[in-house]
CSV table of C-alpha atoms in Angstrom, one decimal:
chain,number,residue,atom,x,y,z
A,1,UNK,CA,102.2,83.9,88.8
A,2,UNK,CA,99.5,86.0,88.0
A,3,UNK,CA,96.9,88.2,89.5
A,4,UNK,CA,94.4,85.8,89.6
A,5,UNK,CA,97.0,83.4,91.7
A,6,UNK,CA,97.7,86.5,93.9
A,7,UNK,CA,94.4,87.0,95.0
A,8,UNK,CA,93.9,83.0,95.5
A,9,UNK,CA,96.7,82.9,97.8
A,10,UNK,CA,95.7,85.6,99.8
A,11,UNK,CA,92.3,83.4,99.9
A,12,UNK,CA,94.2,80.7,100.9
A,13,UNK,CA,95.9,81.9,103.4
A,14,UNK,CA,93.2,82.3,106.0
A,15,UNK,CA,93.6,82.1,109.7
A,16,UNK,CA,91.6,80.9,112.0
A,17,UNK,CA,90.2,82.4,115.4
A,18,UNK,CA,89.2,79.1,118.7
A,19,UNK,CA,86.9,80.0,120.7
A,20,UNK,CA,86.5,78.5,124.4
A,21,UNK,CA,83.7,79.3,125.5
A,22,UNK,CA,80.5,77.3,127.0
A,23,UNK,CA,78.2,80.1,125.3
A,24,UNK,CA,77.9,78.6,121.1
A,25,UNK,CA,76.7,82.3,120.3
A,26,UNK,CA,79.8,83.8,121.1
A,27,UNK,CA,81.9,81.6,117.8
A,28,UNK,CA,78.6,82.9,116.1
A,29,UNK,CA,79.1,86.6,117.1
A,30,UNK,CA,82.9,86.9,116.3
A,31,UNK,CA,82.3,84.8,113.0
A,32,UNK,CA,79.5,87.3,111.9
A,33,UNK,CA,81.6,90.3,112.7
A,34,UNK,CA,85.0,89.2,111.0
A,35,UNK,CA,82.6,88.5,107.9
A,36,UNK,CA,84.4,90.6,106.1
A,37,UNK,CA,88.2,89.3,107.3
A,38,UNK,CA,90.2,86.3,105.5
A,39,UNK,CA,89.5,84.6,109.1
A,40,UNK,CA,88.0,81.1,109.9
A,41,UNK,CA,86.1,81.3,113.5
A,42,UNK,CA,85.7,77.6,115.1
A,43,UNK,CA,83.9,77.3,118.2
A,44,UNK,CA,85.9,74.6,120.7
A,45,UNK,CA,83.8,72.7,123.2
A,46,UNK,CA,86.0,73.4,126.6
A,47,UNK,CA,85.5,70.7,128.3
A,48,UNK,CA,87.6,70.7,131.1
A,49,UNK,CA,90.2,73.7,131.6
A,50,UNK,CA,90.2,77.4,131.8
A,51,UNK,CA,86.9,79.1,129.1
A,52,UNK,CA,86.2,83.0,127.9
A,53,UNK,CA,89.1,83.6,125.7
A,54,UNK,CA,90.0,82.7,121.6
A,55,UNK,CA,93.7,81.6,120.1
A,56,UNK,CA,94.1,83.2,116.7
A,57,UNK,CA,96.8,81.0,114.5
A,58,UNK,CA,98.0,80.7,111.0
A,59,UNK,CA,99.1,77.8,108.9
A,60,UNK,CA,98.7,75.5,112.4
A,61,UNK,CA,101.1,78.2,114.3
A,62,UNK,CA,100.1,80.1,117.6
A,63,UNK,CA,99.8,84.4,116.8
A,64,UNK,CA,98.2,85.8,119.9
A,65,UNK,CA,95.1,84.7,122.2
A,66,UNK,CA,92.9,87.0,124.1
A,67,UNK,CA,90.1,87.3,126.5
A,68,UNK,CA,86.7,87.0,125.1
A,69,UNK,CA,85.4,90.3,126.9
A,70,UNK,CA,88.0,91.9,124.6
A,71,UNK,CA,86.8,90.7,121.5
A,72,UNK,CA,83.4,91.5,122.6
A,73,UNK,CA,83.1,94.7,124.7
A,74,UNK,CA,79.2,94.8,124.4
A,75,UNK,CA,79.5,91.5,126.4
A,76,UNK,CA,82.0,92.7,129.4
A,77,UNK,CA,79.7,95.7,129.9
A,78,UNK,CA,76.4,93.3,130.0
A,79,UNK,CA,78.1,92.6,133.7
A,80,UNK,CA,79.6,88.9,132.5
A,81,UNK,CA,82.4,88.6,135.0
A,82,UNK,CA,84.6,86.0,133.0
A,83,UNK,CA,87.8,87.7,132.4
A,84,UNK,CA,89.3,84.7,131.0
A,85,UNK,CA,92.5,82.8,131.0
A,86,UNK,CA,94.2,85.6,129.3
A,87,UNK,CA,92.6,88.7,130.7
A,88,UNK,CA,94.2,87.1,134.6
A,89,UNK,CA,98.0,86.6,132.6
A,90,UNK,CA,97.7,90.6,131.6
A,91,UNK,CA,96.7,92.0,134.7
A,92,UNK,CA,94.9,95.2,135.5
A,93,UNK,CA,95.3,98.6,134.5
A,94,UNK,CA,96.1,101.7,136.6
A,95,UNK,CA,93.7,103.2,138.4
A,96,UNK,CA,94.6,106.6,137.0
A,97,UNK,CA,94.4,105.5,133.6
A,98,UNK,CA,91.5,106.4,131.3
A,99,UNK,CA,89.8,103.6,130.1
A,100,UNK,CA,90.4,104.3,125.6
A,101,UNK,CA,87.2,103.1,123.9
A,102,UNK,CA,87.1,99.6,122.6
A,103,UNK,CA,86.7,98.2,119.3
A,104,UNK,CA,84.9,95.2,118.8
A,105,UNK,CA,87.8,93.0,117.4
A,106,UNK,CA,90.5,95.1,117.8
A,107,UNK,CA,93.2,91.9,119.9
A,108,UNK,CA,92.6,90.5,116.8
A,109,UNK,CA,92.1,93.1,113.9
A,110,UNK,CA,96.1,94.3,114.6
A,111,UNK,CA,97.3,90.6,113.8
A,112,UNK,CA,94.6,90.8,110.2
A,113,UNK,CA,96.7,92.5,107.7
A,114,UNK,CA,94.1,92.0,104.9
A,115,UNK,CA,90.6,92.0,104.4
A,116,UNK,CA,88.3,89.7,102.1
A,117,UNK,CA,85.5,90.9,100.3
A,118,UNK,CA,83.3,89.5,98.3
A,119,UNK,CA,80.2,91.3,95.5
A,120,UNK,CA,81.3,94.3,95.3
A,121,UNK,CA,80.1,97.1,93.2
A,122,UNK,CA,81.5,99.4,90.5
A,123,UNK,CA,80.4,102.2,93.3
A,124,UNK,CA,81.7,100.2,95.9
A,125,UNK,CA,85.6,99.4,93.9
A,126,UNK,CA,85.5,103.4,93.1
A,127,UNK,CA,85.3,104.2,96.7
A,128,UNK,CA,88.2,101.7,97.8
A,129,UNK,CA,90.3,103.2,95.4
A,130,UNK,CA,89.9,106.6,96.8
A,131,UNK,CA,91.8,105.6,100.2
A,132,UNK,CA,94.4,104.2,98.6
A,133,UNK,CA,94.6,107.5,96.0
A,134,UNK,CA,94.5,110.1,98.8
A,135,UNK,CA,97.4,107.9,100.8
A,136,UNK,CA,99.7,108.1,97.8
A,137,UNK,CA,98.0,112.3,97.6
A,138,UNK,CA,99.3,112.7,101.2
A,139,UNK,CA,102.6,111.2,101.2
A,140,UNK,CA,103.4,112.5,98.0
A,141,UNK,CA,106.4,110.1,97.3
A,142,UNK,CA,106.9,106.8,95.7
A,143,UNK,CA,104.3,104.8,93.1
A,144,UNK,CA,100.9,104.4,92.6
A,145,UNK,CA,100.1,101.6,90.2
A,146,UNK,CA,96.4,101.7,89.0
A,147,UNK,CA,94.5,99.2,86.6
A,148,UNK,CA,91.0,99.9,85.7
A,149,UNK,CA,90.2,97.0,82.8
A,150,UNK,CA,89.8,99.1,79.9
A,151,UNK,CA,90.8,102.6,78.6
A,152,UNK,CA,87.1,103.5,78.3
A,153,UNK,CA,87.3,103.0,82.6
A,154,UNK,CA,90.7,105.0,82.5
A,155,UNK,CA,89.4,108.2,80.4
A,156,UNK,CA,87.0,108.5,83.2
A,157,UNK,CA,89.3,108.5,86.0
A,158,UNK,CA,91.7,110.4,83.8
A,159,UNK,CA,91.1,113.8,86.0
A,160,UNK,CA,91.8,112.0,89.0
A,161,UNK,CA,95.3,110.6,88.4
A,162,UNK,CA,96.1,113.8,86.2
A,163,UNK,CA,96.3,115.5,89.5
A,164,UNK,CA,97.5,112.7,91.4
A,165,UNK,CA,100.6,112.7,88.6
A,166,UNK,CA,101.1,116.5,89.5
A,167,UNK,CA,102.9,115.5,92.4
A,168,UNK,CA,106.7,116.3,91.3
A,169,UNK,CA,107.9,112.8,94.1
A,170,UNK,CA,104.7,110.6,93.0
A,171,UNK,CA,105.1,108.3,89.9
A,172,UNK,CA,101.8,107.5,88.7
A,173,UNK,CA,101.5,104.0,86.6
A,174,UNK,CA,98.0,103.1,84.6
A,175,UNK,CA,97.2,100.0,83.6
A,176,UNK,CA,94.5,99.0,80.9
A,177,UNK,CA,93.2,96.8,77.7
A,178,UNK,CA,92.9,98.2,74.5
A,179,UNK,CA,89.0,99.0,74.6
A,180,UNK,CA,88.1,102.7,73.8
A,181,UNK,CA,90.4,105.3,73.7
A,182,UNK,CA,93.5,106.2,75.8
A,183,UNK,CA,93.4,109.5,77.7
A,184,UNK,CA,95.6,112.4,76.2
A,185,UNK,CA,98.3,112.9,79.0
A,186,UNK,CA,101.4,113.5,80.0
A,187,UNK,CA,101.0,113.7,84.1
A,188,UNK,CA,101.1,109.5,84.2
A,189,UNK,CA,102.1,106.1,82.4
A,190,UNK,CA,99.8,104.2,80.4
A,191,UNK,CA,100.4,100.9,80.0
A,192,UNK,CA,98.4,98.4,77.8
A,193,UNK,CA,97.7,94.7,78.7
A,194,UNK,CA,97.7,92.1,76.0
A,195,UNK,CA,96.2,89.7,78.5
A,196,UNK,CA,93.1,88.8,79.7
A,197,UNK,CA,93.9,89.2,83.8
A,198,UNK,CA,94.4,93.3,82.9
A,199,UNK,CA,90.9,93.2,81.4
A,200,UNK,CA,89.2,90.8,84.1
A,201,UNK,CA,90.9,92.6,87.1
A,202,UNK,CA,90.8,96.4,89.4
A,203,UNK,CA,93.6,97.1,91.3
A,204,UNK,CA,95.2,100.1,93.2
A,205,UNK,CA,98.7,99.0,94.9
A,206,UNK,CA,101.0,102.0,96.6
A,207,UNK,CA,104.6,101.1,97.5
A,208,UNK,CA,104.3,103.6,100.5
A,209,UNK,CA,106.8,106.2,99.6
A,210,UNK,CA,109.6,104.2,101.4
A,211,UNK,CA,107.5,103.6,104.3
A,212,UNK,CA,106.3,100.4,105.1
A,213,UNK,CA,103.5,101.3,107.1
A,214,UNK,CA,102.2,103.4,104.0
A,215,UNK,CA,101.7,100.4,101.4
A,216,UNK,CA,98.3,99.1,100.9
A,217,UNK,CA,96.6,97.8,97.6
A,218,UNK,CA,93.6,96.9,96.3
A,219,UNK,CA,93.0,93.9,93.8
A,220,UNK,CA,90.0,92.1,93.0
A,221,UNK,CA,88.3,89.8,89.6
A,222,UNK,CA,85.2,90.9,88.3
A,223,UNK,CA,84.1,87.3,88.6
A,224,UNK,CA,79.9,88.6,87.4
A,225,UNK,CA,79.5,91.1,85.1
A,226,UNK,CA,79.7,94.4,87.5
A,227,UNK,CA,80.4,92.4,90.7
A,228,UNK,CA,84.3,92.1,92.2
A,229,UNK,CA,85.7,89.4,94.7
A,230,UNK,CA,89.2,90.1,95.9
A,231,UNK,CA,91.0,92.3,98.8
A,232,UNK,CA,92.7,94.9,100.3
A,233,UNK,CA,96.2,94.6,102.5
A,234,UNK,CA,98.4,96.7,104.2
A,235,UNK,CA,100.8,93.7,104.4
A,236,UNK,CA,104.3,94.6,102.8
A,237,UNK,CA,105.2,91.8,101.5
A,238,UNK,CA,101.5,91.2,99.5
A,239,UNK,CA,101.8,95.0,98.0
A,240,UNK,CA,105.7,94.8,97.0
A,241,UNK,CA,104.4,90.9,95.6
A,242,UNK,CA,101.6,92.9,93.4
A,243,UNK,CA,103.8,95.6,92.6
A,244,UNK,CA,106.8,93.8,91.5
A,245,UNK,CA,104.5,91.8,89.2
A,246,UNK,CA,103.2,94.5,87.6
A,247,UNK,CA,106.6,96.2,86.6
A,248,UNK,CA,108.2,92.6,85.6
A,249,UNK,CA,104.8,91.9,83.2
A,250,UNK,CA,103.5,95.2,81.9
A,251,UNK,CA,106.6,97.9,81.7
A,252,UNK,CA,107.5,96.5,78.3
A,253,UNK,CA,103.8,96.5,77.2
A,254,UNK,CA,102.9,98.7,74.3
A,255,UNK,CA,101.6,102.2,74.6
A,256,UNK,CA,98.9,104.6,73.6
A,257,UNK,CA,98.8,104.4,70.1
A,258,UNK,CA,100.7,101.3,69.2
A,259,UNK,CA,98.0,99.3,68.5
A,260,UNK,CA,97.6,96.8,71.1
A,261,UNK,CA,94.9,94.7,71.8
A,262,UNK,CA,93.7,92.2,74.7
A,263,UNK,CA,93.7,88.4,73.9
């Protein structure tokens, strides 16, 4: 395994959203809005049987299907009176109940655990990292593993994780090839890649502090010079599979100072 096999099975492990619906611009809506998602949308001609609603599945089994005017708000409020299939099986709500504003997606955005990107920037990898930085800030407990290619990258985010290692409960864990030199600290781990991957990838991975529902990472291949292709989860099982990589290939890796270099 590697980090370039990680991010090609989270690639290949896209779902895909059926849509019933006589109207072809709906698939072309949803597909254009979950751009962004490891999701395949697929319009089905509905030929004979109940229309307005989409079945989201994964590796050919069922995960949840909804009403169309769910997925598409904008639609409902146009006066379409289509409930769907799925929208009768649910029922209404109470009349006393406040009607919570919907997101476009949102049926199917709880069941999407990671999210596919594709060109992005320095700027744009810089900013990611930030969520996943001040989560690991706010909890204050567990790891933060961070790789940033070279050391020259590192020395500029060295303020950054100096008072991200401050935290007394936070272990912070730097990964890096041998270009430039390695920032003077003692707040955080340096670790130095003798492989190509550390130099080729960016990646931010936080094991949540013991909480599940904390853990998210980051993790993409510079595949043009300054632009990244990769993702970002919230799935356990994907961060602890980054994590535990990590550790298991790069603990043992020289440090600052020992002369190490990428091949």
């Amino acid at each position: 395994m590697s980090l370039i096999e990680i991010i090609s099975g989270v690639e290949a492990r896209e779902a895909t959203l059926t849509v019933f619906d006589p109207d072809p611009s709906v698939a072309e809506s949803l597909a254009e809005h979950f751009a962004d998602r490891n999701l395949r949308v697929v319009a089905e001609d509905p030929t004979e049987g109940p229309t307005g609603y989409a079945v989201l599945a994964r590796d050919g089994e069922f995960v949840t299907a909804t009403a169309i005017d769910d997925l598409l708000p904008d639609r409902a409020d146009d006066g379409d009176d289509t409930a769907g299939a799925v929208a009768d099986a649910e029922g209404a709500a109470g009349e006393g109940e406040a009607a919570a504003p919907r997101r476009v997606g949102q049926p199917i955005l709880d069941h999407l655990d990671e999210t596919l990107f594709t060109s992005y920037s320095r700027a744009d990898m810089v900013a990611a990292s930030r969520e996943i930085e001040d989560r690991a800030w706010r909890v204050g407990d567990g790891e933060l593993h961070a790789g940033f290619q070279t050391l020259d990258v590192l020395s500029g985010e060295s303020n950054t994780y100096d008072r991200l290692g401050e935290k007394e409960r936070l272990d912070v864990h730097a990964y890096a090839a041998a270009e430039g030199d390695a920032p003077n600290t003692e707040q955080y781990e340096v670790h130095i890649g003798r492989t190509a991957e550390i130099r080729e990838t960016w990646f931010v991975a936080y094991d949540g502090g013991g909480f599940d529902g904390a853990k998210c990472v980051l993790l993409a291949e510079e595949r043009e010079p300054g632009r990244f292709y990769g993702f970002w989860s919230y799935d356990p099982d994907t961060v602890d599979r980054v994590i535990d990589y990590l550790t298991d290939r790069y603990w043992e890796s020289e440090h600052p100072g020992e002369g190490d270099a990428t091949v």
